[in-house]
Amino acid sequence: MAYVVLGLGSNRAYGGREPVQLLAAACASLSRILGGMDCSSVYRTGALYVTAQDDFLNMVAGGCYDGSPRELLQEIHAVESGFGRDRDREFRNGPRPLDIDIELFGTLSVREPDLVIPHERMMERAFVLVPLLELLGRNADVDTGSLGRYRAALESLGGQKIEKLMGRAEFLRTVPPS
């Protein structure tokens, strides 16, 4: 069993749900996949790479997973699809109702054409590092060296827009029972 961290983002409504509601519903689904799941606060962030789109709502969720990275990827793709993600009809880094990335999978390193762990752009994204540091800061088992590397990477990203939209406790009250 490995402790995994997933990055979640949304900037488009789907099925009558606004992005924060999609994140909450996705967390309810993910809590059936990740044992002891915990999550960060929700942050409003400026879009990177393709900037001519609405801001994103981003967060991370972490928990224990008893399967392979490939199995987890298949499960999170099913969750994304259930909340309106259609990879065949969207363009890379464009607007989407739900995006879930595997940021960390224990201490594993994976390099496959469609799966890279740790996430290959994690260290250039404040929208991952800020909630990641929040989540891992509550975990007594985290290697403090990793926290230092994440903090140092975040300090170099000063120009990225990120603001806390909703604290963890407030967000958790919006998550439907799983």
GROMACS .gro file of C-alpha atoms in nm:
model
  178
    1MET     CA    1   0.000   0.000   0.000
    2ALA     CA    2   0.136   0.340  -0.098
    3TYR     CA    3   0.051   0.692   0.013
    4VAL     CA    4  -0.051   0.882  -0.300
    5VAL     CA    5  -0.124   1.246  -0.367
    6LEU     CA    6  -0.361   1.349  -0.643
    7GLY     CA    7  -0.396   1.699  -0.786
    8LEU     CA    8  -0.752   1.805  -0.872
    9GLY     CA    9  -0.865   2.098  -1.081
   10SER     CA   10  -1.180   2.235  -1.242
   11ASN     CA   11  -1.272   2.549  -1.433
   12ARG     CA   12  -1.592   2.453  -1.611
   13ALA     CA   13  -1.936   2.357  -1.484
   14TYR     CA   14  -2.090   2.023  -1.580
   15GLY     CA   15  -2.426   1.862  -1.518
   16GLY     CA   16  -2.558   2.160  -1.323
   17ARG     CA   17  -2.259   2.157  -1.087
   18GLU     CA   18  -2.015   2.444  -1.053
   19PRO     CA   19  -1.640   2.368  -1.024
   20VAL     CA   20  -1.630   2.359  -0.641
   21GLN     CA   21  -1.925   2.117  -0.642
   22LEU     CA   22  -1.747   1.899  -0.898
   23LEU     CA   23  -1.436   1.891  -0.677
   24ALA     CA   24  -1.649   1.794  -0.377
   25ALA     CA   25  -1.827   1.516  -0.568
   26ALA     CA   26  -1.495   1.393  -0.706
   27CYS     CA   27  -1.353   1.379  -0.352
   28ALA     CA   28  -1.651   1.168  -0.244
   29SER     CA   29  -1.571   0.927  -0.530
   30LEU     CA   30  -1.200   0.927  -0.453
   31SER     CA   31  -1.265   0.847  -0.086
   32ARG     CA   32  -1.386   0.505  -0.204
   33ILE     CA   33  -1.052   0.453  -0.382
   34LEU     CA   34  -0.805   0.603  -0.132
   35GLY     CA   35  -0.797   0.475   0.223
   36GLY     CA   36  -0.792   0.744   0.492
   37MET     CA   37  -0.825   1.017   0.232
   38ASP     CA   38  -0.754   1.374   0.337
   39CYS     CA   39  -0.759   1.690   0.129
   40SER     CA   40  -0.628   2.042   0.119
   41SER     CA   41  -0.809   2.371   0.102
   42VAL     CA   42  -0.940   2.485  -0.238
   43TYR     CA   43  -0.742   2.751  -0.423
   44ARG     CA   44  -0.836   2.982  -0.711
   45THR     CA   45  -0.549   2.987  -0.956
   46GLY     CA   46  -0.470   3.151  -1.285
   47ALA     CA   47  -0.457   2.916  -1.582
   48LEU     CA   48  -0.107   2.822  -1.695
   49TYR     CA   49   0.010   2.733  -2.044
   50VAL     CA   50  -0.326   2.832  -2.208
   51THR     CA   51  -0.412   3.153  -2.025
   52ALA     CA   52  -0.718   3.265  -2.226
   53GLN     CA   53  -0.964   3.073  -2.007
   54ASP     CA   54  -1.136   3.102  -1.670
   55ASP     CA   55  -0.938   3.060  -1.349
   56PHE     CA   56  -0.915   2.709  -1.208
   57LEU     CA   57  -1.011   2.580  -0.868
   58ASN     CA   58  -0.733   2.349  -0.750
   59MET     CA   59  -0.662   2.127  -0.453
   60VAL     CA   60  -0.489   1.801  -0.363
   61ALA     CA   61  -0.615   1.483  -0.201
   62GLY     CA   62  -0.400   1.215  -0.043
   63GLY     CA   63  -0.454   0.868   0.093
   64CYS     CA   64  -0.342   0.506   0.079
   65TYR     CA   65  -0.384   0.303  -0.237
   66ASP     CA   66  -0.353  -0.074  -0.265
   67GLY     CA   67  -0.285  -0.118  -0.634
   68SER     CA   68  -0.045  -0.020  -0.908
   69PRO     CA   69   0.004   0.328  -1.054
   70ARG     CA   70  -0.155   0.207  -1.379
   71GLU     CA   71  -0.464   0.081  -1.191
   72LEU     CA   72  -0.493   0.415  -1.010
   73LEU     CA   73  -0.466   0.601  -1.341
   74GLN     CA   74  -0.754   0.394  -1.481
   75GLU     CA   75  -0.965   0.462  -1.172
   76ILE     CA   76  -0.908   0.837  -1.177
   77HIS     CA   77  -0.983   0.851  -1.549
   78ALA     CA   78  -1.317   0.683  -1.474
   79VAL     CA   79  -1.388   0.945  -1.203
   80GLU     CA   80  -1.300   1.227  -1.445
   81SER     CA   81  -1.525   1.079  -1.712
   82GLY     CA   82  -1.812   1.050  -1.465
   83PHE     CA   83  -1.789   1.425  -1.407
   84GLY     CA   84  -1.780   1.533  -1.771
   85ARG     CA   85  -1.420   1.495  -1.879
   86ASP     CA   86  -1.396   1.391  -2.243
   87ARG     CA   87  -1.032   1.376  -2.342
   88ASP     CA   88  -1.122   1.318  -2.708
   89ARG     CA   89  -1.311   1.649  -2.731
   90GLU     CA   90  -1.080   1.883  -2.541
   91PHE     CA   91  -0.745   2.040  -2.611
   92ARG     CA   92  -0.438   2.003  -2.390
   93ASN     CA   93  -0.438   2.242  -2.091
   94GLY     CA   94  -0.774   2.384  -2.197
   95PRO     CA   95  -1.091   2.424  -1.991
   96ARG     CA   96  -1.235   2.112  -1.831
   97PRO     CA   97  -1.487   2.019  -1.566
   98LEU     CA   98  -1.244   1.790  -1.384
   99ASP     CA   99  -0.876   1.707  -1.407
  100ILE     CA  100  -0.708   1.461  -1.174
  101ASP     CA  101  -0.332   1.402  -1.186
  102ILE     CA  102  -0.120   1.158  -0.991
  103GLU     CA  103   0.139   1.384  -0.830
  104LEU     CA  104   0.308   1.132  -0.598
  105PHE     CA  105   0.277   0.755  -0.555
  106GLY     CA  106   0.476   0.666  -0.243
  107THR     CA  107   0.843   0.676  -0.335
  108LEU     CA  108   0.788   0.526  -0.681
  109SER     CA  109   0.925   0.683  -0.992
  110VAL     CA  110   0.744   0.592  -1.316
  111ARG     CA  111   0.839   0.700  -1.668
  112GLU     CA  112   0.595   0.574  -1.930
  113PRO     CA  113   0.457   0.758  -2.234
  114ASP     CA  114   0.122   0.831  -2.064
  115LEU     CA  115   0.222   0.813  -1.697
  116VAL     CA  116   0.504   1.002  -1.525
  117ILE     CA  117   0.535   0.995  -1.144
  118PRO     CA  118   0.624   1.219  -0.969
  119HIS     CA  119   0.423   1.440  -1.203
  120GLU     CA  120   0.668   1.591  -1.447
  121ARG     CA  121   0.545   1.951  -1.406
  122MET     CA  122   0.464   1.941  -1.034
  123MET     CA  123   0.761   2.157  -0.934
  124GLU     CA  124   0.663   2.438  -1.174
  125ARG     CA  125   0.304   2.466  -1.052
  126ALA     CA  126   0.210   2.674  -0.750
  127PHE     CA  127  -0.141   2.532  -0.784
  128VAL     CA  128   0.005   2.193  -0.690
  129LEU     CA  129   0.279   2.295  -0.448
  130VAL     CA  130   0.072   2.521  -0.220
  131PRO     CA  131  -0.199   2.263  -0.145
  132LEU     CA  132   0.062   1.983  -0.143
  133LEU     CA  133   0.261   2.157   0.131
  134GLU     CA  134  -0.061   2.216   0.324
  135LEU     CA  135  -0.159   1.848   0.304
  136LEU     CA  136   0.185   1.701   0.368
  137GLY     CA  137   0.247   1.946   0.652
  138ARG     CA  138  -0.022   1.759   0.850
  139ASN     CA  139   0.134   1.419   0.784
  140ALA     CA  140   0.387   1.312   1.048
  141ASP     CA  141   0.535   1.045   0.818
  142VAL     CA  142   0.651   1.288   0.548
  143ASP     CA  143   1.021   1.324   0.481
  144THR     CA  144   1.113   1.679   0.584
  145GLY     CA  145   1.369   1.692   0.302
  146SER     CA  146   1.087   1.661   0.051
  147LEU     CA  147   0.900   1.945   0.218
  148GLY     CA  148   1.212   2.161   0.190
  149ARG     CA  149   1.244   2.086  -0.183
  150TYR     CA  150   0.877   2.168  -0.242
  151ARG     CA  151   0.908   2.496  -0.047
  152ALA     CA  152   1.220   2.595  -0.241
  153ALA     CA  153   1.047   2.520  -0.573
  154LEU     CA  154   0.743   2.723  -0.466
  155GLU     CA  155   0.958   3.024  -0.373
  156SER     CA  156   1.085   3.036  -0.732
  157LEU     CA  157   0.728   3.061  -0.867
  158GLY     CA  158   0.637   3.400  -0.724
  159GLY     CA  159   0.446   3.526  -1.028
  160GLN     CA  160   0.172   3.264  -1.037
  161LYS     CA  161  -0.175   3.369  -0.925
  162ILE     CA  162  -0.301   3.160  -0.633
  163GLU     CA  163  -0.541   3.251  -0.355
  164LYS     CA  164  -0.723   3.040  -0.100
  165LEU     CA  165  -1.090   3.025  -0.194
  166MET     CA  166  -1.217   2.785   0.071
  167GLY     CA  167  -1.049   2.637   0.377
  168ARG     CA  168  -1.029   2.261   0.421
  169ALA     CA  169  -1.294   2.241   0.695
  170GLU     CA  170  -1.540   2.451   0.496
  171PHE     CA  171  -1.476   2.245   0.182
  172LEU     CA  172  -1.521   1.914   0.365
  173ARG     CA  173  -1.871   2.027   0.467
  174THR     CA  174  -1.960   2.043   0.094
  175VAL     CA  175  -1.841   1.688   0.017
  176PRO     CA  176  -2.140   1.455  -0.019
  177PRO     CA  177  -2.134   1.129   0.181
  178SER     CA  178  -1.963   0.852  -0.014
   0.00000   0.00000   0.00000
